[in-house]
Coordinates of C-alpha atoms in Angstrom, one line a residue:
M1 CA 96.4 159.3 125.1
W2 CA 93.1 157.7 124.0
I3 CA 94.8 156.1 121.0
S4 CA 97.4 154.6 123.2
F5 CA 94.7 153.2 125.5
Y6 CA 92.8 151.5 122.6
K7 CA 96.1 150.0 121.4
L8 CA 96.7 148.6 124.8
R9 CA 93.2 147.1 124.9
L10 CA 93.6 145.6 121.5
F11 CA 97.0 144.0 122.5
C12 CA 95.4 142.5 125.7
C13 CA 92.5 141.0 123.7
L14 CA 94.9 139.5 121.2
L15 CA 97.0 138.1 124.0
A16 CA 93.9 136.6 125.7
V17 CA 92.8 134.9 122.4
L18 CA 96.3 133.5 121.9
T19 CA 96.4 132.2 125.5
V20 CA 93.0 130.4 124.9
V21 CA 94.3 128.8 121.6
V22 CA 97.5 127.6 123.3
L23 CA 95.5 126.2 126.2
V24 CA 93.1 124.3 123.9
I25 CA 96.1 122.8 121.9
N26 CA 97.8 121.7 125.1
V27 CA 94.6 120.1 126.5
T28 CA 94.1 118.2 123.2
Q29 CA 97.8 117.1 123.2
V30 CA 97.5 115.8 126.8
E31 CA 94.3 113.9 126.0
Y32 CA 96.1 112.4 122.9
L33 CA 99.1 111.4 125.0
D34 CA 96.8 109.9 127.6
R35 CA 95.2 107.7 124.9
E36 CA 98.2 106.8 122.8
T37 CA 101.3 106.7 125.0
V38 CA 102.7 105.1 128.1
S39 CA 105.2 107.3 129.8
A40 CA 107.0 107.2 133.1
T41 CA 109.7 108.9 135.1
F42 CA 112.4 106.5 136.3
I43 CA 115.4 107.1 138.5
D44 CA 118.5 105.2 137.7
S45 CA 120.9 103.7 140.2
S46 CA 122.9 107.0 140.4
G47 CA 119.8 108.9 141.4
Q48 CA 119.3 110.7 138.1
F49 CA 115.7 111.1 136.7
V50 CA 115.2 109.5 133.3
S51 CA 112.1 110.0 131.2
S52 CA 110.9 107.0 129.3
Q53 CA 108.1 107.0 126.7
V54 CA 106.8 104.2 124.6
V55 CA 104.4 105.1 121.8
G56 CA 101.3 102.9 121.1
T57 CA 99.2 100.6 123.2
S58 CA 100.5 97.2 124.3
R59 CA 98.7 93.8 124.2
N60 CA 99.7 93.7 127.9
P61 CA 99.6 97.4 129.1
Y62 CA 101.1 96.3 132.4
C63 CA 104.5 95.7 131.0
D64 CA 104.8 96.7 127.4
Y65 CA 106.5 93.4 126.5
E66 CA 105.7 93.7 122.8
H67 CA 107.7 96.9 122.5
Q68 CA 111.1 95.3 123.0
A69 CA 113.6 96.3 120.4
L70 CA 113.8 93.1 118.4
S71 CA 115.4 92.3 115.1
S72 CA 113.1 90.9 112.4
Q73 CA 114.5 87.4 113.0
E74 CA 113.9 87.7 116.8
R75 CA 110.4 88.9 116.2
M76 CA 109.6 86.0 113.9
E77 CA 111.0 83.5 116.4
E78 CA 109.0 85.0 119.2
D79 CA 105.8 85.0 117.2
S80 CA 106.4 81.4 116.2
L81 CA 106.9 80.4 119.8
L82 CA 103.8 82.1 121.0
T83 CA 101.8 80.7 118.1
A84 CA 103.0 77.2 118.8
L85 CA 102.1 77.5 122.5
Q86 CA 98.5 78.7 122.0
W87 CA 96.3 76.5 124.1
Q88 CA 93.0 75.9 122.2
I89 CA 90.0 76.4 124.4
P90 CA 86.7 77.5 122.8
D91 CA 85.2 80.7 124.1
V92 CA 82.1 79.1 125.6
G93 CA 81.5 81.8 128.3
P94 CA 81.4 81.1 132.0
V95 CA 81.1 77.4 132.8
P96 CA 79.5 76.2 136.0
F97 CA 81.5 73.7 138.1
L98 CA 79.2 70.8 137.4
K99 CA 79.8 71.3 133.6
S100 CA 83.6 71.2 134.0
S101 CA 85.8 68.2 133.5
D102 CA 85.5 65.5 136.1
P103 CA 88.4 63.0 136.2
S104 CA 86.3 60.5 138.3
S105 CA 83.6 60.4 135.6
S106 CA 86.1 60.3 132.7
Y107 CA 87.7 57.1 131.4
F108 CA 90.3 55.7 128.9
V109 CA 90.4 52.6 126.8
I110 CA 93.3 50.8 125.1
L111 CA 92.5 51.0 121.4
N112 CA 94.9 48.5 119.7
S113 CA 94.5 45.7 122.3
A114 CA 96.2 42.4 121.6
D115 CA 97.3 39.3 123.3
F116 CA 100.8 40.7 123.4
F117 CA 103.0 43.5 122.0
K118 CA 106.6 43.6 120.9
V119 CA 109.2 45.9 122.3
G120 CA 109.3 49.0 120.1
S121 CA 105.7 48.8 119.0
Q122 CA 103.2 51.6 119.7
L123 CA 100.3 51.6 122.1
E124 CA 97.3 53.9 121.5
V125 CA 94.9 54.9 124.3
L126 CA 91.7 56.9 123.8
V127 CA 90.6 59.2 126.7
H128 CA 87.0 60.4 127.0
V129 CA 86.5 63.3 129.3
Q130 CA 83.1 63.9 131.0
D131 CA 81.7 66.5 133.4
F132 CA 80.4 66.1 136.9
Q133 CA 77.0 65.3 135.6
R134 CA 78.5 62.4 133.6
Q135 CA 77.8 64.2 130.4
P136 CA 80.5 64.0 127.6
K137 CA 82.5 67.2 127.1
K138 CA 82.1 68.8 123.7
Y139 CA 85.4 70.7 123.7
G140 CA 89.0 70.1 124.6
G141 CA 91.7 72.1 126.4
D142 CA 92.2 69.9 129.4
Y143 CA 95.8 69.3 130.5
L144 CA 96.6 65.6 130.8
Q145 CA 99.7 63.7 131.8
A146 CA 100.2 60.1 130.9
R147 CA 102.8 57.4 131.5
I148 CA 103.3 53.6 131.2
H149 CA 105.1 51.8 134.0
S150 CA 106.0 48.4 135.4
P151 CA 106.2 48.7 139.2
K152 CA 108.1 45.4 139.8
L153 CA 110.7 46.4 137.2
Q154 CA 110.9 50.0 138.4
A155 CA 110.3 51.0 134.7
G156 CA 108.5 53.9 133.3
A157 CA 108.1 56.2 130.3
V158 CA 105.8 59.1 129.3
G159 CA 103.2 59.3 126.6
R160 CA 102.3 61.9 124.0
V161 CA 98.8 63.4 124.3
V162 CA 96.8 64.7 121.3
D163 CA 93.7 66.8 121.9
Y164 CA 91.0 66.4 119.3
Q165 CA 89.1 69.4 120.7
N166 CA 85.8 67.5 121.2
G167 CA 86.3 65.9 124.6
F168 CA 88.4 63.0 123.2
Y169 CA 92.1 62.7 123.6
K170 CA 94.5 60.1 122.2
V171 CA 97.7 59.1 124.0
F172 CA 100.6 57.4 122.1
F173 CA 103.1 55.3 124.0
T174 CA 106.2 53.6 122.7
L175 CA 106.7 50.2 124.5
L176 CA 110.4 50.1 125.4
W177 CA 110.8 47.1 127.7
P178 CA 109.3 43.6 128.0
G179 CA 106.8 42.6 130.7
R180 CA 103.5 43.6 132.1
V181 CA 103.1 47.3 131.3
K182 CA 100.4 49.4 133.0
V183 CA 98.8 52.6 131.6
S184 CA 98.2 55.7 133.8
V185 CA 96.4 58.9 132.8
S186 CA 95.9 62.0 135.0
L187 CA 93.9 65.2 134.7
V188 CA 96.3 67.9 135.8
H189 CA 93.8 70.8 135.2
P190 CA 90.4 70.9 133.5
S191 CA 90.1 73.2 130.5
E192 CA 88.1 75.6 132.7
G193 CA 91.0 75.9 135.1
I194 CA 93.4 76.4 132.2
R195 CA 91.4 79.4 131.1
V196 CA 91.9 80.9 134.6
L197 CA 95.6 80.2 134.5
Q198 CA 95.8 82.0 131.1
H199 CA 94.1 85.0 132.5
L200 CA 96.5 85.2 135.5
Q201 CA 99.5 84.8 133.2
E202 CA 98.4 87.8 131.1
E203 CA 96.8 90.0 133.7
K204 CA 98.5 89.3 137.0
P205 CA 102.2 88.9 136.3
D206 CA 102.9 90.6 139.7
R207 CA 101.1 87.9 141.8
V208 CA 104.5 87.0 143.1
Y209 CA 106.1 90.2 144.4
F210 CA 109.6 91.1 145.4
K211 CA 111.2 93.6 147.7
S212 CA 114.6 95.3 148.3
L213 CA 116.1 96.9 151.3
F214 CA 117.7 100.3 150.9
R215 CA 120.0 101.5 153.6
S216 CA 122.3 104.5 154.3
G217 CA 123.6 105.0 157.8
R218 CA 120.8 104.6 160.2
I219 CA 118.1 105.2 157.6
S220 CA 116.6 102.1 155.9
E221 CA 113.5 101.6 153.7
T222 CA 112.0 98.6 152.0
T223 CA 110.1 99.0 148.7
E224 CA 108.4 96.6 146.2
C225 CA 110.3 95.5 143.1
N226 CA 109.4 93.5 139.9
V227 CA 110.1 93.1 136.3
C228 CA 107.9 96.1 135.8
L229 CA 105.7 98.2 138.2
P230 CA 102.7 100.5 137.8
R231 CA 103.9 104.0 137.1
I232 CA 102.2 105.5 140.1
L233 CA 105.4 106.5 141.9
P234 CA 109.0 107.3 140.9
L235 CA 110.9 104.1 140.1
C236 CA 114.5 103.0 140.5
N237 CA 115.6 101.6 137.2
F238 CA 118.0 98.6 137.7
T239 CA 117.8 97.4 134.1
D240 CA 121.0 95.5 133.3
L241 CA 123.3 97.5 131.1
Y242 CA 124.6 94.6 129.1
T243 CA 121.6 92.3 128.6
G244 CA 118.8 94.9 128.8
E245 CA 117.0 92.7 131.4
P246 CA 114.5 95.0 133.1
W247 CA 114.2 95.3 136.9
F248 CA 112.5 98.1 138.8
C249 CA 111.9 99.1 142.4
F250 CA 109.7 101.9 143.8
K251 CA 112.1 104.6 144.9
P252 CA 112.5 105.0 148.6
K253 CA 111.2 108.3 150.0
K254 CA 114.4 109.4 151.7
L255 CA 117.2 107.4 150.1
P256 CA 118.8 107.2 146.6
C257 CA 118.5 104.2 144.4
S258 CA 122.2 103.5 144.8
S259 CA 121.6 102.5 148.5
R260 CA 119.9 99.2 147.6
I261 CA 121.6 96.4 149.5
N262 CA 119.5 93.2 148.9
H263 CA 116.7 91.4 147.1
F264 CA 114.1 89.0 148.5
K265 CA 110.8 87.4 147.7
G266 CA 108.0 89.6 149.2
G267 CA 105.2 87.0 149.0
Y268 CA 102.2 85.8 147.0
Q269 CA 99.1 87.8 146.3
K270 CA 95.9 86.5 147.8
G271 CA 92.3 86.6 146.6
L272 CA 93.2 86.1 143.0
L273 CA 90.1 83.9 142.2
T274 CA 86.4 84.3 142.5
A275 CA 84.5 81.5 144.3
A276 CA 83.4 80.1 141.0
E277 CA 87.0 80.0 139.7
S278 CA 88.3 78.4 142.9
A279 CA 86.0 75.4 142.3
F280 CA 88.3 74.5 139.3
F281 CA 91.3 74.1 141.7
Q282 CA 90.5 71.5 144.3
S283 CA 92.9 69.0 145.7
G284 CA 91.4 65.5 145.5
V285 CA 88.9 66.6 143.0
N286 CA 90.4 68.1 139.8
I287 CA 94.1 68.7 140.4
K288 CA 96.4 65.9 139.2
M289 CA 93.7 63.3 139.6
P290 CA 93.8 59.8 138.0
I291 CA 91.5 58.9 135.1
N292 CA 90.5 55.3 135.4
S293 CA 90.2 52.7 132.6
S294 CA 86.9 51.3 131.4
G295 CA 88.6 48.0 130.7
P296 CA 92.1 46.5 131.1
D297 CA 94.7 49.1 131.9
W298 CA 97.7 47.0 131.1
V299 CA 99.3 45.1 128.2
T300 CA 101.9 42.3 127.9
V301 CA 105.1 43.2 126.0
V302 CA 107.5 40.5 124.7
P303 CA 111.1 41.0 123.5
R304 CA 111.8 41.4 119.8
R305 CA 113.5 38.6 118.0
K306 CA 117.2 39.0 117.5
K307 CA 116.9 40.0 113.8
E308 CA 114.3 42.6 114.8
S309 CA 116.5 43.9 117.7
N310 CA 119.3 44.7 115.2
N311 CA 117.0 47.0 113.4
S312 CA 117.3 50.4 115.1
K313 CA 114.0 51.7 113.8
L314 CA 111.0 51.4 116.1
S315 CA 107.4 51.4 115.1
Q316 CA 106.3 54.0 112.5
G317 CA 105.4 57.3 114.1
S318 CA 107.4 56.7 117.4
G319 CA 110.0 59.2 116.4
T320 CA 112.3 60.2 119.2
F321 CA 109.5 60.5 121.8
P322 CA 109.9 59.6 124.5
S323 CA 113.6 60.6 125.0
G324 CA 114.2 57.7 127.3
H325 CA 112.7 55.4 130.0
Y326 CA 113.5 54.0 133.4
Y327 CA 114.4 50.3 133.8
K328 CA 115.4 49.0 137.3
D329 CA 115.4 52.7 138.4
Q330 CA 118.1 53.6 135.9
W331 CA 117.4 56.2 133.1
K332 CA 118.0 54.8 129.6
P333 CA 118.1 57.5 126.9
R334 CA 117.0 56.3 123.4
N335 CA 119.6 58.2 121.4
F336 CA 122.6 58.3 123.8
K337 CA 124.7 55.7 125.7
I338 CA 124.6 56.7 129.3
R339 CA 127.2 55.8 131.9
Q340 CA 126.5 54.9 135.5
F341 CA 128.5 56.9 138.0
N342 CA 127.9 54.7 141.0
D343 CA 131.2 55.3 142.7
P344 CA 132.7 58.6 143.9
D345 CA 136.0 57.7 142.2
N346 CA 134.2 57.5 138.8
I347 CA 133.0 61.1 139.2
T348 CA 136.4 62.2 140.4
E349 CA 138.1 60.6 137.4
C350 CA 135.6 62.3 135.1
L351 CA 135.9 65.8 136.6
Q352 CA 139.6 65.7 137.1
R353 CA 141.3 69.0 136.1
K354 CA 137.9 70.6 135.2
V355 CA 136.1 73.7 136.3
V356 CA 132.4 73.1 136.5
Y357 CA 129.9 76.1 136.6
L358 CA 126.3 75.5 137.7
F359 CA 124.0 78.5 136.9
G360 CA 120.3 78.8 137.7
D361 CA 117.7 78.0 140.2
S362 CA 117.4 75.6 143.1
T363 CA 116.8 72.6 140.9
I364 CA 120.4 72.7 139.6
R365 CA 121.6 73.7 143.1
Q366 CA 120.6 70.1 143.9
W367 CA 123.4 68.9 141.6
F368 CA 125.9 70.9 143.7
E369 CA 124.5 69.4 146.9
Y370 CA 124.5 65.9 145.6
L371 CA 128.1 66.1 144.3
T372 CA 129.5 67.6 147.4
A373 CA 127.7 65.0 149.6
F374 CA 128.6 62.0 147.4
V375 CA 132.2 62.8 146.5
P376 CA 134.4 62.9 149.7
D377 CA 137.3 64.7 148.1
L378 CA 135.0 67.5 146.8
V379 CA 135.1 69.8 149.8
E380 CA 132.8 72.8 150.0
F381 CA 134.6 76.1 150.7
N382 CA 132.7 78.3 153.2
L383 CA 132.0 81.6 151.4
G384 CA 129.7 82.8 154.1
S385 CA 126.8 82.7 151.6
P386 CA 123.2 82.5 152.8
K387 CA 121.9 79.0 153.0
N388 CA 120.1 77.8 149.8
V389 CA 121.1 81.0 148.1
G390 CA 124.8 80.9 147.4
P391 CA 127.1 81.5 145.7
F392 CA 128.7 78.2 146.6
L393 CA 132.2 76.8 145.9
A394 CA 133.7 73.3 146.3
V395 CA 137.3 72.3 145.6
D396 CA 139.1 69.0 145.2
Q397 CA 142.8 70.2 145.4
K398 CA 144.2 66.7 145.0
H399 CA 142.5 66.2 141.6
N400 CA 142.3 69.8 140.6
I401 CA 138.5 70.1 140.5
L402 CA 136.6 73.3 141.0
L403 CA 132.8 73.3 141.3
K404 CA 130.8 76.6 141.4
Y405 CA 127.1 77.3 141.9
R406 CA 125.5 80.7 141.3
C407 CA 121.8 81.6 141.2
H408 CA 120.4 83.5 138.2
G409 CA 119.4 87.1 138.3
P410 CA 115.9 88.5 139.2
P411 CA 113.2 87.5 139.2
I412 CA 114.3 84.9 141.7
R413 CA 112.1 83.8 144.7
F414 CA 114.9 83.1 147.1
T415 CA 115.3 84.5 150.6
T416 CA 117.7 87.5 150.9
V417 CA 120.2 87.8 148.1
F418 CA 122.7 90.6 148.3
S419 CA 122.5 93.1 145.4
S420 CA 126.1 92.5 144.6
E421 CA 125.3 88.8 144.0
L422 CA 122.5 89.4 141.5
H423 CA 124.3 88.2 138.4
Y424 CA 122.6 87.4 135.1
V425 CA 123.7 84.1 133.6
A426 CA 124.5 85.7 130.2
N427 CA 126.9 88.1 131.9
E428 CA 128.6 85.2 133.8
L429 CA 129.0 83.2 130.5
N430 CA 130.6 86.2 128.9
G431 CA 133.3 86.1 131.6
I432 CA 134.2 82.4 131.0
V433 CA 137.2 81.7 128.8
G434 CA 136.0 78.1 128.1
G435 CA 137.9 75.1 126.7
K436 CA 138.1 71.3 127.0
N437 CA 138.3 71.5 130.8
T438 CA 135.4 73.8 131.2
V439 CA 131.9 72.5 131.9
V440 CA 128.7 74.7 132.1
A441 CA 125.3 73.6 133.3
I442 CA 122.3 75.9 133.2
A443 CA 118.7 75.6 134.7
V444 CA 116.5 78.7 134.3
W445 CA 112.8 78.1 134.4
S446 CA 111.0 77.8 137.8
H447 CA 111.0 81.5 138.7
F448 CA 109.5 82.6 135.4
S449 CA 106.2 80.7 135.7
T450 CA 104.1 83.7 136.8
F451 CA 105.2 86.0 133.9
P452 CA 104.0 86.3 130.3
L453 CA 106.2 84.1 128.0
E454 CA 107.8 87.1 126.4
V455 CA 109.8 87.7 129.7
Y456 CA 111.2 84.1 129.6
I457 CA 111.9 84.3 125.9
R458 CA 114.0 87.4 126.4
R459 CA 115.9 85.8 129.2
L460 CA 116.7 82.7 127.1
R461 CA 117.6 84.8 124.1
N462 CA 120.3 86.6 126.1
I463 CA 121.6 83.3 127.6
R464 CA 121.6 81.6 124.2
R465 CA 123.5 84.5 122.6
A466 CA 126.2 84.2 125.4
V467 CA 126.3 80.4 124.9
V468 CA 126.8 80.7 121.2
Q469 CA 129.6 83.2 121.7
L470 CA 131.3 80.9 124.3
L471 CA 131.1 77.9 121.9
D472 CA 132.5 80.1 119.1
R473 CA 135.6 81.1 121.0
S474 CA 136.0 77.7 122.8
P475 CA 134.3 75.0 120.8
K476 CA 135.4 72.2 123.2
T477 CA 133.5 73.7 126.1
V478 CA 130.7 71.4 127.3
V479 CA 127.4 73.2 127.8
V480 CA 124.4 71.3 129.3
I481 CA 120.9 72.6 129.7
R482 CA 118.6 71.1 132.4
T483 CA 115.0 71.3 131.5
A484 CA 112.0 72.0 133.7
N485 CA 110.3 69.3 135.7
V486 CA 106.8 68.5 137.0
Q487 CA 106.0 69.1 140.7
E488 CA 103.5 68.7 143.4
L489 CA 100.4 70.9 143.0
G490 CA 97.7 72.2 145.3
P491 CA 95.0 74.9 144.9
E492 CA 97.5 77.7 145.7
A493 CA 100.6 76.3 144.1
S494 CA 98.7 75.8 140.8
L495 CA 98.2 79.6 140.5
F496 CA 101.9 80.3 140.7
S497 CA 103.8 77.1 139.7
S498 CA 101.4 74.9 137.7
D499 CA 102.8 72.2 135.6
W500 CA 100.9 73.8 132.7
Y501 CA 103.1 76.9 133.2
S502 CA 106.2 74.8 133.4
F503 CA 105.2 72.8 130.3
Q504 CA 105.1 76.1 128.3
L505 CA 108.5 77.2 129.6
D506 CA 109.9 73.7 128.9
T507 CA 108.7 73.9 125.3
V508 CA 110.2 77.3 124.8
L509 CA 113.5 76.2 126.3
R510 CA 113.8 73.1 124.0
R511 CA 113.0 75.0 120.9
M512 CA 115.3 78.0 121.6
F513 CA 118.3 75.7 122.4
S514 CA 117.8 73.3 119.6
G515 CA 120.6 72.9 117.1
I516 CA 123.3 75.1 118.8
G517 CA 125.6 72.4 120.1
V518 CA 124.4 72.1 123.7
Y519 CA 123.4 68.9 125.6
L520 CA 120.0 68.4 127.2
V521 CA 119.2 66.7 130.5
D522 CA 115.5 65.9 130.1
A523 CA 114.4 66.5 133.7
W524 CA 110.7 66.8 132.5
E525 CA 110.5 63.2 131.3
M526 CA 112.8 61.9 134.1
T527 CA 110.4 63.2 136.7
L528 CA 107.1 62.5 134.9
A529 CA 108.1 58.9 134.1
H530 CA 109.3 58.0 137.6
Y531 CA 107.0 56.3 140.2
L532 CA 107.9 58.7 143.0
P533 CA 105.5 61.6 143.8
H534 CA 106.1 64.8 141.8
K535 CA 108.2 67.4 143.6
L536 CA 109.8 70.7 142.7
H537 CA 113.0 69.3 144.0
P538 CA 113.1 65.6 142.9
D539 CA 114.2 62.8 145.2
E540 CA 117.9 61.7 145.2
V541 CA 117.4 58.7 142.9
I542 CA 116.1 61.1 140.2
V543 CA 118.9 63.6 140.8
K544 CA 121.4 60.8 140.6
N545 CA 120.1 59.8 137.1
Q546 CA 120.2 63.4 136.0
L547 CA 123.8 63.6 137.1
D548 CA 124.6 60.3 135.3
M549 CA 123.3 61.9 132.2
F550 CA 125.2 65.1 132.8
L551 CA 128.5 63.4 133.5
S552 CA 128.0 61.1 130.5
F553 CA 128.0 64.2 128.3
V554 CA 131.2 65.4 130.0
C555 CA 132.9 62.0 129.8
P556 CA 131.2 59.9 127.1
L557 CA 131.9 56.3 126.6
E558 CA 134.7 55.7 124.1
T559 CA 133.4 54.3 120.9

């Protein structure tokens, strides 16, 4: 009996020791996982729980962008794009407002001044930036915009800015028309403001938030959605099966994920800046403010002689920048012969027997609105779609023209979009047969301004892949890309839709679609070079010039 009792005690002691060992191992493992992994529980659209685990720490822990499954070529491209877009601002620590860039104290001078210039020659302008104490800045990083223009001729073109990282900037202009040409330079954001915008881009990608309504019978719930969400609650995983584009919503408490019925913009986060940071974003002080000249701000340009005009080369270093210019309010590209579609019959003749697809945001929806308003035979078919959201459809039965508009998939800051209408552009392109009577135009940029660039690069990579496949199977399909454009800015708009963000997106767009057989409508230069105030949705005269360019690609002049 006693022997059995001692055996039992020995067994219990061994079991206790084993339990302690297992507990220590588990605690250690949990601590290791807490340090080295990011894990979450998702719920897919069918209501099933799915465990997701990504090993390692991310440069941006909020959204694990660098853990995308990329090929070596895609990784190299992404790294190259991110390197090219690095904005150089020295780490000088917190800068008081009085030491920040002051456009009213800064100035520019025309360097190569002369009695007159010839069309095609280059103009150089030196900009010197000073602070609010009229002291020269010792570092760069300011975001400047520059253009030349002749108001009486309704002419204009943009300049190329070079930052010398010491408070000095040089702007290069190619003089493209004769007459009296005026130089204008603006400070869009001081370098101190750019540093704040960089921080928001990396640390606050959720500063625009979205929501979805879930409904089943009489029960309805609304939850927050985004490209990614903090893993504090169970999530509904609406990642697209074909493109891999991520989209998540917090799971409703009482309803399944499959009960989602719509998507809409929730709003904009408030209180993003400290009082010191807010000083760098003041209307009438340091947002899109002119920098004056310390001397003459204009030059006289004379026509080239006939022999010189026959020489297609312009001055050394002018390259293909700018891509065009305005003259008498008409856009004139430098490397393409544009047509003027001033009569509705001209447009009808061009689009006869064609199907035209317009994909993207509201800036390309403007094309649909212009065409249906200007061409009487192009009648909009009422699909019962929400205003400004779509999808929209217009038909000219007499001339066999079909015009379609559809917004791109999330993130999109529109009012209510039905879940069934959340289509990704890449998937839409994969459903198009293509051919000589098929035209596709794409504008995807504005709704990505608040996210890290990796999100936009991934979206364009999917669209580009679909475009290449479309052109492979139907080489005669015309594909046109509309670039980003400048817009009006105030203290709040700068934090969500700054031209600095748009400039980055525009640069990525141009690089990623270079050399794959698509046409480019340069909305960036067409809005920046024009005399009208900057707007997210440009005025009709600019939209008309964009469509002249677009239609000239579809129906080029015979040569």
